[in-house]
mmCIF file with all atom_site columns, C-alpha atoms in Angstrom:
data_model
loop_
_atom_site.group_PDB
_atom_site.id
_atom_site.type_symbol
_atom_site.label_atom_id
_atom_site.label_alt_id
_atom_site.label_comp_id
_atom_site.label_asym_id
_atom_site.label_entity_id
_atom_site.label_seq_id
_atom_site.pdbx_PDB_ins_code
_atom_site.Cartn_x
_atom_site.Cartn_y
_atom_site.Cartn_z
_atom_site.occupancy
_atom_site.B_iso_or_equiv
_atom_site.pdbx_formal_charge
_atom_site.auth_seq_id
_atom_site.auth_comp_id
_atom_site.auth_asym_id
_atom_site.auth_atom_id
_atom_site.pdbx_PDB_model_num
ATOM 1   C CA . UNK A 1 1   ? 4.708   10.778  31.704 1.00 64.00 ? 1   UNK A CA 1
ATOM 2   C CA . UNK A 1 2   ? 8.341   9.456   29.895 1.00 84.00 ? 2   UNK A CA 1
ATOM 3   C CA . UNK A 1 3   ? 7.728   7.607   27.457 1.00 94.00 ? 3   UNK A CA 1
ATOM 4   C CA . UNK A 1 4   ? 10.500  4.091   27.375 1.00 97.00 ? 4   UNK A CA 1
ATOM 5   C CA . UNK A 1 5   ? 13.726  5.625   27.325 1.00 97.00 ? 5   UNK A CA 1
ATOM 6   C CA . UNK A 1 6   ? 17.053  3.787   25.746 1.00 98.00 ? 6   UNK A CA 1
ATOM 7   C CA . UNK A 1 7   ? 20.346  4.859   25.670 1.00 98.00 ? 7   UNK A CA 1
ATOM 8   C CA . UNK A 1 8   ? 22.818  4.615   24.029 1.00 98.00 ? 8   UNK A CA 1
ATOM 9   C CA . UNK A 1 9   ? 20.903  6.056   20.510 1.00 97.00 ? 9   UNK A CA 1
ATOM 10  C CA . UNK A 1 10  ? 24.107  5.209   18.172 1.00 97.00 ? 10  UNK A CA 1
ATOM 11  C CA . UNK A 1 11  ? 26.742  2.841   18.896 1.00 98.00 ? 11  UNK A CA 1
ATOM 12  C CA . UNK A 1 12  ? 29.376  1.854   16.488 1.00 98.00 ? 12  UNK A CA 1
ATOM 13  C CA . UNK A 1 13  ? 31.726  -0.826  17.749 1.00 97.00 ? 13  UNK A CA 1
ATOM 14  C CA . UNK A 1 14  ? 34.211  -3.402  16.002 1.00 97.00 ? 14  UNK A CA 1
ATOM 15  C CA . UNK A 1 15  ? 33.321  -6.862  15.960 1.00 97.00 ? 15  UNK A CA 1
ATOM 16  C CA . UNK A 1 16  ? 34.484  -8.880  18.739 1.00 97.00 ? 16  UNK A CA 1
ATOM 17  C CA . UNK A 1 17  ? 33.785  -6.247  21.234 1.00 98.00 ? 17  UNK A CA 1
ATOM 18  C CA . UNK A 1 18  ? 31.668  -6.073  23.863 1.00 98.00 ? 18  UNK A CA 1
ATOM 19  C CA . UNK A 1 19  ? 28.240  -4.095  23.539 1.00 98.00 ? 19  UNK A CA 1
ATOM 20  C CA . UNK A 1 20  ? 25.592  -3.299  26.281 1.00 98.00 ? 20  UNK A CA 1
ATOM 21  C CA . UNK A 1 21  ? 22.484  -1.460  24.963 1.00 98.00 ? 21  UNK A CA 1
ATOM 22  C CA . UNK A 1 22  ? 20.216  -0.115  27.770 1.00 98.00 ? 22  UNK A CA 1
ATOM 23  C CA . UNK A 1 23  ? 16.409  0.214   28.608 1.00 98.00 ? 23  UNK A CA 1
ATOM 24  C CA . UNK A 1 24  ? 13.997  1.733   31.053 1.00 98.00 ? 24  UNK A CA 1
ATOM 25  C CA . UNK A 1 25  ? 10.351  0.732   30.792 1.00 98.00 ? 25  UNK A CA 1
ATOM 26  C CA . UNK A 1 26  ? 7.130   3.326   31.640 1.00 97.00 ? 26  UNK A CA 1
ATOM 27  C CA . UNK A 1 27  ? 6.888   3.258   35.242 1.00 96.00 ? 27  UNK A CA 1
ATOM 28  C CA . UNK A 1 28  ? 4.349   0.996   36.083 1.00 96.00 ? 28  UNK A CA 1
ATOM 29  C CA . UNK A 1 29  ? 4.462   -1.450  33.077 1.00 97.00 ? 29  UNK A CA 1
ATOM 30  C CA . UNK A 1 30  ? 5.464   -4.877  34.318 1.00 96.00 ? 30  UNK A CA 1
ATOM 31  C CA . UNK A 1 31  ? 6.568   -6.414  30.492 1.00 97.00 ? 31  UNK A CA 1
ATOM 32  C CA . UNK A 1 32  ? 9.157   -5.775  29.044 1.00 98.00 ? 32  UNK A CA 1
ATOM 33  C CA . UNK A 1 33  ? 9.807   -6.761  25.141 1.00 98.00 ? 33  UNK A CA 1
ATOM 34  C CA . UNK A 1 34  ? 13.317  -6.348  23.290 1.00 98.00 ? 34  UNK A CA 1
ATOM 35  C CA . UNK A 1 35  ? 13.121  -6.717  19.669 1.00 98.00 ? 35  UNK A CA 1
ATOM 36  C CA . UNK A 1 36  ? 15.726  -6.403  16.444 1.00 97.00 ? 36  UNK A CA 1
ATOM 37  C CA . UNK A 1 37  ? 14.884  -4.445  13.276 1.00 96.00 ? 37  UNK A CA 1
ATOM 38  C CA . UNK A 1 38  ? 16.320  -5.239  10.259 1.00 95.00 ? 38  UNK A CA 1
ATOM 39  C CA . UNK A 1 39  ? 15.450  -4.631  6.420  1.00 91.00 ? 39  UNK A CA 1
ATOM 40  C CA . UNK A 1 40  ? 15.624  -8.058  5.989  1.00 90.00 ? 40  UNK A CA 1
ATOM 41  C CA . UNK A 1 41  ? 13.899  -9.282  8.730  1.00 90.00 ? 41  UNK A CA 1
ATOM 42  C CA . UNK A 1 42  ? 11.893  -6.588  9.736  1.00 91.00 ? 42  UNK A CA 1
ATOM 43  C CA . UNK A 1 43  ? 10.855  -6.132  13.466 1.00 94.00 ? 43  UNK A CA 1
ATOM 44  C CA . UNK A 1 44  ? 12.058  -9.277  15.708 1.00 94.00 ? 44  UNK A CA 1
ATOM 45  C CA . UNK A 1 45  ? 10.550  -10.293 19.782 1.00 96.00 ? 45  UNK A CA 1
ATOM 46  C CA . UNK A 1 46  ? 14.380  -11.324 20.688 1.00 97.00 ? 46  UNK A CA 1
ATOM 47  C CA . UNK A 1 47  ? 12.919  -11.693 24.608 1.00 98.00 ? 47  UNK A CA 1
ATOM 48  C CA . UNK A 1 48  ? 10.078  -10.548 26.873 1.00 97.00 ? 48  UNK A CA 1
ATOM 49  C CA . UNK A 1 49  ? 10.190  -10.608 30.986 1.00 98.00 ? 49  UNK A CA 1
ATOM 50  C CA . UNK A 1 50  ? 7.465   -10.019 32.886 1.00 97.00 ? 50  UNK A CA 1
ATOM 51  C CA . UNK A 1 51  ? 7.683   -8.912  36.247 1.00 96.00 ? 51  UNK A CA 1
ATOM 52  C CA . UNK A 1 52  ? 11.095  -8.673  35.442 1.00 97.00 ? 52  UNK A CA 1
ATOM 53  C CA . UNK A 1 53  ? 11.483  -12.248 34.806 1.00 97.00 ? 53  UNK A CA 1
ATOM 54  C CA . UNK A 1 54  ? 12.197  -13.939 31.854 1.00 97.00 ? 54  UNK A CA 1
ATOM 55  C CA . UNK A 1 55  ? 9.362   -15.420 30.575 1.00 97.00 ? 55  UNK A CA 1
ATOM 56  C CA . UNK A 1 56  ? 10.545  -16.144 26.444 1.00 96.00 ? 56  UNK A CA 1
ATOM 57  C CA . UNK A 1 57  ? 13.679  -16.233 25.296 1.00 96.00 ? 57  UNK A CA 1
ATOM 58  C CA . UNK A 1 58  ? 13.257  -18.317 22.269 1.00 95.00 ? 58  UNK A CA 1
ATOM 59  C CA . UNK A 1 59  ? 13.762  -15.165 19.663 1.00 94.00 ? 59  UNK A CA 1
ATOM 60  C CA . UNK A 1 60  ? 17.672  -14.418 21.275 1.00 96.00 ? 60  UNK A CA 1
ATOM 61  C CA . UNK A 1 61  ? 19.691  -15.168 18.160 1.00 90.00 ? 61  UNK A CA 1
ATOM 62  C CA . UNK A 1 62  ? 22.383  -17.295 19.295 1.00 87.00 ? 62  UNK A CA 1
ATOM 63  C CA . UNK A 1 63  ? 24.193  -17.423 23.292 1.00 92.00 ? 63  UNK A CA 1
ATOM 64  C CA . UNK A 1 64  ? 26.503  -14.296 22.519 1.00 96.00 ? 64  UNK A CA 1
ATOM 65  C CA . UNK A 1 65  ? 23.096  -12.582 23.153 1.00 97.00 ? 65  UNK A CA 1
ATOM 66  C CA . UNK A 1 66  ? 22.094  -12.288 26.657 1.00 97.00 ? 66  UNK A CA 1
ATOM 67  C CA . UNK A 1 67  ? 19.171  -10.171 28.999 1.00 98.00 ? 67  UNK A CA 1
ATOM 68  C CA . UNK A 1 68  ? 18.643  -8.796  32.311 1.00 98.00 ? 68  UNK A CA 1
ATOM 69  C CA . UNK A 1 69  ? 16.531  -6.589  34.137 1.00 98.00 ? 69  UNK A CA 1
ATOM 70  C CA . UNK A 1 70  ? 17.699  -6.811  37.852 1.00 97.00 ? 70  UNK A CA 1
ATOM 71  C CA . UNK A 1 71  ? 14.607  -4.257  38.963 1.00 96.00 ? 71  UNK A CA 1
ATOM 72  C CA . UNK A 1 72  ? 11.209  -3.280  37.351 1.00 96.00 ? 72  UNK A CA 1
ATOM 73  C CA . UNK A 1 73  ? 12.811  0.456   35.538 1.00 97.00 ? 73  UNK A CA 1
ATOM 74  C CA . UNK A 1 74  ? 16.098  -0.747  34.381 1.00 97.00 ? 74  UNK A CA 1
ATOM 75  C CA . UNK A 1 75  ? 16.669  -3.892  31.894 1.00 98.00 ? 75  UNK A CA 1
ATOM 76  C CA . UNK A 1 76  ? 20.186  -4.541  29.866 1.00 98.00 ? 76  UNK A CA 1
ATOM 77  C CA . UNK A 1 77  ? 20.821  -6.041  26.862 1.00 98.00 ? 77  UNK A CA 1
ATOM 78  C CA . UNK A 1 78  ? 24.263  -7.190  25.968 1.00 98.00 ? 78  UNK A CA 1
ATOM 79  C CA . UNK A 1 79  ? 26.022  -8.882  22.857 1.00 98.00 ? 79  UNK A CA 1
ATOM 80  C CA . UNK A 1 80  ? 29.676  -10.520 23.851 1.00 97.00 ? 80  UNK A CA 1
ATOM 81  C CA . UNK A 1 81  ? 31.425  -10.298 20.937 1.00 97.00 ? 81  UNK A CA 1
ATOM 82  C CA . UNK A 1 82  ? 29.640  -8.921  18.647 1.00 97.00 ? 82  UNK A CA 1
ATOM 83  C CA . UNK A 1 83  ? 29.859  -9.300  15.119 1.00 97.00 ? 83  UNK A CA 1
ATOM 84  C CA . UNK A 1 84  ? 29.029  -7.233  11.544 1.00 97.00 ? 84  UNK A CA 1
ATOM 85  C CA . UNK A 1 85  ? 25.480  -9.063  11.163 1.00 96.00 ? 85  UNK A CA 1
ATOM 86  C CA . UNK A 1 86  ? 24.169  -7.613  14.407 1.00 97.00 ? 86  UNK A CA 1
ATOM 87  C CA . UNK A 1 87  ? 24.438  -4.486  12.836 1.00 98.00 ? 87  UNK A CA 1
ATOM 88  C CA . UNK A 1 88  ? 20.404  -3.056  13.958 1.00 98.00 ? 88  UNK A CA 1
ATOM 89  C CA . UNK A 1 89  ? 17.991  -1.490  15.516 1.00 98.00 ? 89  UNK A CA 1
ATOM 90  C CA . UNK A 1 90  ? 17.431  -2.705  18.796 1.00 98.00 ? 90  UNK A CA 1
ATOM 91  C CA . UNK A 1 91  ? 13.839  -1.694  20.475 1.00 98.00 ? 91  UNK A CA 1
ATOM 92  C CA . UNK A 1 92  ? 12.847  -1.918  24.059 1.00 98.00 ? 92  UNK A CA 1
ATOM 93  C CA . UNK A 1 93  ? 9.356   -1.652  24.360 1.00 98.00 ? 93  UNK A CA 1
ATOM 94  C CA . UNK A 1 94  ? 7.027   -2.307  27.513 1.00 97.00 ? 94  UNK A CA 1
ATOM 95  C CA . UNK A 1 95  ? 3.746   -2.382  28.314 1.00 96.00 ? 95  UNK A CA 1
ATOM 96  C CA . UNK A 1 96  ? 1.580   -2.152  31.624 1.00 95.00 ? 96  UNK A CA 1
ATOM 97  C CA . UNK A 1 97  ? 0.117   -5.965  31.198 1.00 90.00 ? 97  UNK A CA 1
ATOM 98  C CA . UNK A 1 98  ? 1.564   -8.391  28.316 1.00 87.00 ? 98  UNK A CA 1
ATOM 99  C CA . UNK A 1 99  ? -1.203  -8.471  26.141 1.00 88.00 ? 99  UNK A CA 1
ATOM 100 C CA . UNK A 1 100 ? -1.754  -4.724  26.571 1.00 89.00 ? 100 UNK A CA 1
ATOM 101 C CA . UNK A 1 101 ? -0.281  -2.357  24.461 1.00 90.00 ? 101 UNK A CA 1
ATOM 102 C CA . UNK A 1 102 ? 3.283   -1.706  23.623 1.00 94.00 ? 102 UNK A CA 1
ATOM 103 C CA . UNK A 1 103 ? 5.252   1.273   24.098 1.00 95.00 ? 103 UNK A CA 1
ATOM 104 C CA . UNK A 1 104 ? 8.578   1.889   21.959 1.00 96.00 ? 104 UNK A CA 1
ATOM 105 C CA . UNK A 1 105 ? 10.920  3.583   23.279 1.00 97.00 ? 105 UNK A CA 1
ATOM 106 C CA . UNK A 1 106 ? 13.352  5.082   20.298 1.00 97.00 ? 106 UNK A CA 1
ATOM 107 C CA . UNK A 1 107 ? 15.785  2.228   19.884 1.00 98.00 ? 107 UNK A CA 1
ATOM 108 C CA . UNK A 1 108 ? 19.529  1.755   19.864 1.00 98.00 ? 108 UNK A CA 1
ATOM 109 C CA . UNK A 1 109 ? 21.192  1.821   16.169 1.00 98.00 ? 109 UNK A CA 1
ATOM 110 C CA . UNK A 1 110 ? 24.238  -0.972  16.408 1.00 98.00 ? 110 UNK A CA 1
ATOM 111 C CA . UNK A 1 111 ? 26.614  -1.312  13.537 1.00 98.00 ? 111 UNK A CA 1
ATOM 112 C CA . UNK A 1 112 ? 29.507  -3.334  14.503 1.00 98.00 ? 112 UNK A CA 1
ATOM 113 C CA . UNK A 1 113 ? 32.517  -2.994  12.095 1.00 97.00 ? 113 UNK A CA 1
ATOM 114 C CA . UNK B 2 1   ? 4.870   -15.009 14.803 1.00 51.00 ? 1   UNK B CA 1
ATOM 115 C CA . UNK B 2 2   ? 3.525   -14.918 11.665 1.00 55.00 ? 2   UNK B CA 1
ATOM 116 C CA . UNK B 2 3   ? 4.346   -12.520 9.482  1.00 70.00 ? 3   UNK B CA 1
ATOM 117 C CA . UNK B 2 4   ? 1.562   -10.570 7.541  1.00 91.00 ? 4   UNK B CA 1
ATOM 118 C CA . UNK B 2 5   ? 0.489   -9.337  4.658  1.00 95.00 ? 5   UNK B CA 1
ATOM 119 C CA . UNK B 2 6   ? 0.957   -5.745  4.252  1.00 96.00 ? 6   UNK B CA 1
ATOM 120 C CA . UNK B 2 7   ? 0.280   -3.520  1.385  1.00 97.00 ? 7   UNK B CA 1
ATOM 121 C CA . UNK B 2 8   ? 1.338   -1.650  -0.757 1.00 97.00 ? 8   UNK B CA 1
ATOM 122 C CA . UNK B 2 9   ? 4.952   -1.922  0.036  1.00 95.00 ? 9   UNK B CA 1
ATOM 123 C CA . UNK B 2 10  ? 5.858   2.157   -0.378 1.00 96.00 ? 10  UNK B CA 1
ATOM 124 C CA . UNK B 2 11  ? 3.569   4.091   -1.938 1.00 95.00 ? 11  UNK B CA 1
ATOM 125 C CA . UNK B 2 12  ? 3.660   8.192   -3.038 1.00 93.00 ? 12  UNK B CA 1
ATOM 126 C CA . UNK B 2 13  ? 0.982   10.668  -1.835 1.00 90.00 ? 13  UNK B CA 1
ATOM 127 C CA . UNK B 2 14  ? 0.429   13.815  -2.881 1.00 92.00 ? 14  UNK B CA 1
ATOM 128 C CA . UNK B 2 15  ? -0.387  16.041  -0.483 1.00 92.00 ? 15  UNK B CA 1
ATOM 129 C CA . UNK B 2 16  ? -4.306  16.250  0.170  1.00 93.00 ? 16  UNK B CA 1
ATOM 130 C CA . UNK B 2 17  ? -4.777  13.183  -1.236 1.00 93.00 ? 17  UNK B CA 1
ATOM 131 C CA . UNK B 2 18  ? -6.404  10.359  1.221  1.00 94.00 ? 18  UNK B CA 1
ATOM 132 C CA . UNK B 2 19  ? -4.465  7.208   1.676  1.00 93.00 ? 19  UNK B CA 1
ATOM 133 C CA . UNK B 2 20  ? -5.439  3.301   1.970  1.00 96.00 ? 20  UNK B CA 1
ATOM 134 C CA . UNK B 2 21  ? -3.297  0.377   3.166  1.00 97.00 ? 21  UNK B CA 1
ATOM 135 C CA . UNK B 2 22  ? -4.410  -3.620  4.349  1.00 97.00 ? 22  UNK B CA 1
ATOM 136 C CA . UNK B 2 23  ? -2.917  -6.123  6.383  1.00 97.00 ? 23  UNK B CA 1
ATOM 137 C CA . UNK B 2 24  ? -4.124  -9.702  5.557  1.00 97.00 ? 24  UNK B CA 1
ATOM 138 C CA . UNK B 2 25  ? -3.276  -13.125 8.053  1.00 96.00 ? 25  UNK B CA 1
ATOM 139 C CA . UNK B 2 26  ? -3.786  -16.411 6.673  1.00 93.00 ? 26  UNK B CA 1
ATOM 140 C CA . UNK B 2 27  ? -5.300  -17.354 10.649 1.00 91.00 ? 27  UNK B CA 1
ATOM 141 C CA . UNK B 2 28  ? -7.394  -14.630 13.067 1.00 94.00 ? 28  UNK B CA 1
ATOM 142 C CA . UNK B 2 29  ? -6.134  -12.194 15.726 1.00 95.00 ? 29  UNK B CA 1
ATOM 143 C CA . UNK B 2 30  ? -8.767  -10.785 18.332 1.00 94.00 ? 30  UNK B CA 1
ATOM 144 C CA . UNK B 2 31  ? -6.636  -6.794  18.399 1.00 95.00 ? 31  UNK B CA 1
ATOM 145 C CA . UNK B 2 32  ? -4.968  -5.099  15.475 1.00 96.00 ? 32  UNK B CA 1
ATOM 146 C CA . UNK B 2 33  ? -2.781  -2.808  15.882 1.00 96.00 ? 33  UNK B CA 1
ATOM 147 C CA . UNK B 2 34  ? -1.043  -0.178  13.394 1.00 97.00 ? 34  UNK B CA 1
ATOM 148 C CA . UNK B 2 35  ? 1.967   1.850   14.314 1.00 97.00 ? 35  UNK B CA 1
ATOM 149 C CA . UNK B 2 36  ? 3.731   4.702   12.913 1.00 97.00 ? 36  UNK B CA 1
ATOM 150 C CA . UNK B 2 37  ? 7.791   4.346   12.486 1.00 97.00 ? 37  UNK B CA 1
ATOM 151 C CA . UNK B 2 38  ? 9.046   8.390   11.901 1.00 96.00 ? 38  UNK B CA 1
ATOM 152 C CA . UNK B 2 39  ? 13.199  8.266   10.954 1.00 91.00 ? 39  UNK B CA 1
ATOM 153 C CA . UNK B 2 40  ? 15.206  7.284   13.289 1.00 91.00 ? 40  UNK B CA 1
ATOM 154 C CA . UNK B 2 41  ? 12.120  6.504   16.435 1.00 94.00 ? 41  UNK B CA 1
ATOM 155 C CA . UNK B 2 42  ? 10.774  3.324   17.587 1.00 96.00 ? 42  UNK B CA 1
ATOM 156 C CA . UNK B 2 43  ? 6.970   2.509   16.720 1.00 97.00 ? 43  UNK B CA 1
ATOM 157 C CA . UNK B 2 44  ? 4.191   4.758   17.903 1.00 96.00 ? 44  UNK B CA 1
ATOM 158 C CA . UNK B 2 45  ? 0.904   3.470   18.265 1.00 95.00 ? 45  UNK B CA 1
ATOM 159 C CA . UNK B 2 46  ? -1.261  4.803   16.350 1.00 96.00 ? 46  UNK B CA 1
ATOM 160 C CA . UNK B 2 47  ? -4.747  3.156   16.713 1.00 96.00 ? 47  UNK B CA 1
ATOM 161 C CA . UNK B 2 48  ? -5.960  -0.562  18.791 1.00 95.00 ? 48  UNK B CA 1
ATOM 162 C CA . UNK B 2 49  ? -8.802  -2.356  17.155 1.00 96.00 ? 49  UNK B CA 1
ATOM 163 C CA . UNK B 2 50  ? -10.256 -4.729  19.410 1.00 95.00 ? 50  UNK B CA 1
ATOM 164 C CA . UNK B 2 51  ? -13.704 -6.236  17.625 1.00 95.00 ? 51  UNK B CA 1
ATOM 165 C CA . UNK B 2 52  ? -14.766 -7.776  15.079 1.00 95.00 ? 52  UNK B CA 1
ATOM 166 C CA . UNK B 2 53  ? -15.656 -4.794  12.383 1.00 95.00 ? 53  UNK B CA 1
ATOM 167 C CA . UNK B 2 54  ? -14.781 -1.935  14.719 1.00 95.00 ? 54  UNK B CA 1
ATOM 168 C CA . UNK B 2 55  ? -14.270 1.121   12.984 1.00 96.00 ? 55  UNK B CA 1
ATOM 169 C CA . UNK B 2 56  ? -12.269 3.604   14.694 1.00 96.00 ? 56  UNK B CA 1
ATOM 170 C CA . UNK B 2 57  ? -11.041 6.971   14.185 1.00 96.00 ? 57  UNK B CA 1
ATOM 171 C CA . UNK B 2 58  ? -7.782  9.103   15.340 1.00 94.00 ? 58  UNK B CA 1
ATOM 172 C CA . UNK B 2 59  ? -8.047  12.294  13.973 1.00 96.00 ? 59  UNK B CA 1
ATOM 173 C CA . UNK B 2 60  ? -7.550  11.703  10.144 1.00 97.00 ? 60  UNK B CA 1
ATOM 174 C CA . UNK B 2 61  ? -6.510  8.012   10.560 1.00 97.00 ? 61  UNK B CA 1
ATOM 175 C CA . UNK B 2 62  ? -9.681  5.585   10.363 1.00 98.00 ? 62  UNK B CA 1
ATOM 176 C CA . UNK B 2 63  ? -8.964  1.729   10.487 1.00 98.00 ? 63  UNK B CA 1
ATOM 177 C CA . UNK B 2 64  ? -10.992 -1.314  11.200 1.00 97.00 ? 64  UNK B CA 1
ATOM 178 C CA . UNK B 2 65  ? -11.237 -4.545  12.348 1.00 96.00 ? 65  UNK B CA 1
ATOM 179 C CA . UNK B 2 66  ? -12.392 -6.462  9.739  1.00 96.00 ? 66  UNK B CA 1
ATOM 180 C CA . UNK B 2 67  ? -15.229 -9.306  9.807  1.00 95.00 ? 67  UNK B CA 1
ATOM 181 C CA . UNK B 2 68  ? -13.116 -12.082 9.876  1.00 94.00 ? 68  UNK B CA 1
ATOM 182 C CA . UNK B 2 69  ? -10.706 -11.381 11.906 1.00 94.00 ? 69  UNK B CA 1
ATOM 183 C CA . UNK B 2 70  ? -8.097  -11.836 9.200  1.00 95.00 ? 70  UNK B CA 1
ATOM 184 C CA . UNK B 2 71  ? -7.324  -8.707  7.699  1.00 96.00 ? 71  UNK B CA 1
ATOM 185 C CA . UNK B 2 72  ? -7.623  -4.878  8.560  1.00 98.00 ? 72  UNK B CA 1
ATOM 186 C CA . UNK B 2 73  ? -7.303  -1.866  6.855  1.00 97.00 ? 73  UNK B CA 1
ATOM 187 C CA . UNK B 2 74  ? -5.697  2.358   7.398  1.00 98.00 ? 74  UNK B CA 1
ATOM 188 C CA . UNK B 2 75  ? -7.214  5.009   6.269  1.00 97.00 ? 75  UNK B CA 1
ATOM 189 C CA . UNK B 2 76  ? -5.645  9.064   6.111  1.00 96.00 ? 76  UNK B CA 1
ATOM 190 C CA . UNK B 2 77  ? -7.533  11.572  4.586  1.00 96.00 ? 77  UNK B CA 1
ATOM 191 C CA . UNK B 2 78  ? -6.231  14.586  3.274  1.00 94.00 ? 78  UNK B CA 1
ATOM 192 C CA . UNK B 2 79  ? -2.551  13.435  3.642  1.00 93.00 ? 79  UNK B CA 1
ATOM 193 C CA . UNK B 2 80  ? -0.080  16.182  5.238  1.00 92.00 ? 80  UNK B CA 1
ATOM 194 C CA . UNK B 2 81  ? 3.672   16.097  4.579  1.00 91.00 ? 81  UNK B CA 1
ATOM 195 C CA . UNK B 2 82  ? 4.241   15.024  8.481  1.00 93.00 ? 82  UNK B CA 1
ATOM 196 C CA . UNK B 2 83  ? 2.428   11.705  7.287  1.00 94.00 ? 83  UNK B CA 1
ATOM 197 C CA . UNK B 2 84  ? 5.856   10.617  5.675  1.00 95.00 ? 84  UNK B CA 1
ATOM 198 C CA . UNK B 2 85  ? 6.825   7.049   7.591  1.00 96.00 ? 85  UNK B CA 1
ATOM 199 C CA . UNK B 2 86  ? 6.381   3.519   7.523  1.00 97.00 ? 86  UNK B CA 1
ATOM 200 C CA . UNK B 2 87  ? 3.070   2.111   8.792  1.00 97.00 ? 87  UNK B CA 1
ATOM 201 C CA . UNK B 2 88  ? 2.880   -1.789  10.343 1.00 97.00 ? 88  UNK B CA 1
ATOM 202 C CA . UNK B 2 89  ? 0.164   -3.424  11.089 1.00 97.00 ? 89  UNK B CA 1
ATOM 203 C CA . UNK B 2 90  ? 0.270   -5.931  13.761 1.00 96.00 ? 90  UNK B CA 1
ATOM 204 C CA . UNK B 2 91  ? -2.135  -8.739  15.015 1.00 95.00 ? 91  UNK B CA 1
ATOM 205 C CA . UNK B 2 92  ? -2.202  -9.836  18.800 1.00 93.00 ? 92  UNK B CA 1
ATOM 206 C CA . UNK B 2 93  ? -4.227  -12.998 20.171 1.00 91.00 ? 93  UNK B CA 1
ATOM 207 C CA . UNK B 2 94  ? -6.116  -13.099 22.805 1.00 88.00 ? 94  UNK B CA 1
ATOM 208 C CA . UNK B 2 95  ? -4.470  -12.995 26.223 1.00 87.00 ? 95  UNK B CA 1
ATOM 209 C CA . UNK B 2 96  ? -0.803  -12.903 24.851 1.00 90.00 ? 96  UNK B CA 1
ATOM 210 C CA . UNK B 2 97  ? 1.879   -10.924 25.035 1.00 92.00 ? 97  UNK B CA 1
ATOM 211 C CA . UNK B 2 98  ? 3.386   -11.418 20.823 1.00 92.00 ? 98  UNK B CA 1
ATOM 212 C CA . UNK B 2 99  ? 2.836   -9.050  18.507 1.00 93.00 ? 99  UNK B CA 1
ATOM 213 C CA . UNK B 2 100 ? 2.524   -10.354 14.435 1.00 93.00 ? 100 UNK B CA 1
ATOM 214 C CA . UNK B 2 101 ? 3.889   -7.705  12.233 1.00 94.00 ? 101 UNK B CA 1
ATOM 215 C CA . UNK B 2 102 ? 3.627   -6.815  8.584  1.00 94.00 ? 102 UNK B CA 1
ATOM 216 C CA . UNK B 2 103 ? 6.707   -5.796  7.090  1.00 94.00 ? 103 UNK B CA 1
ATOM 217 C CA . UNK B 2 104 ? 5.611   -2.083  6.435  1.00 95.00 ? 104 UNK B CA 1
ATOM 218 C CA . UNK B 2 105 ? 4.234   0.568   4.021  1.00 97.00 ? 105 UNK B CA 1
ATOM 219 C CA . UNK B 2 106 ? 6.428   3.232   3.079  1.00 96.00 ? 106 UNK B CA 1
ATOM 220 C CA . UNK B 2 107 ? 4.563   6.525   3.010  1.00 96.00 ? 107 UNK B CA 1
ATOM 221 C CA . UNK B 2 108 ? 6.527   9.531   1.012  1.00 94.00 ? 108 UNK B CA 1
ATOM 222 C CA . UNK B 2 109 ? 4.902   12.449  -0.108 1.00 83.00 ? 109 UNK B CA 1
ATOM 223 C CA . UNK B 2 110 ? 5.226   13.245  -3.743 1.00 81.00 ? 110 UNK B CA 1
ATOM 224 C CA . UNK B 2 111 ? 6.290   17.049  -4.208 1.00 67.00 ? 111 UNK B CA 1
#
């Protein structure tokens, strides 16, 4: 069974550009999470979807960040405009139910120059 | 979520050695999780603990859920080179989606 799939694996962009990260959760999982990992702050939850509906976006840093989940098998995290401080590894994770074990994707390493 | 206190921050191990790391919290959790992250990859779930006092093994890995529900430890026996990586603990409250992560323990094999 395929795990969580993320694309791209690496993204290098210039400050001010729009960045879109993509995630395909494990089939049958109804909860999806976007995390950001940095050396300084560790793993931070950005947003949580349940049954494609955003439930908790309190971790989204600012209005430049937005996330969507148009269907059960696809989610995007968009940063517009991007800034150098957005450089981090972004993970998508999914779980069967909201409090079940979370399975992480391989991550997208974002570098904003 | 709140940050857990994970120690040690890093360790160098000799192949064949046993390794131990732990995680503490100022508040209780209902579930403790241990993840491993290899370079360039996402965290992979190693062991999940659901009951205070529970001791669970997964191959050479053994983890325990502390009696007070405020701590957990992970042991790796007879370490091998592929054990290198970053190990994270995470705590979770019942019926909650949020995970509180430790800062990680970086394990490196000493040449």
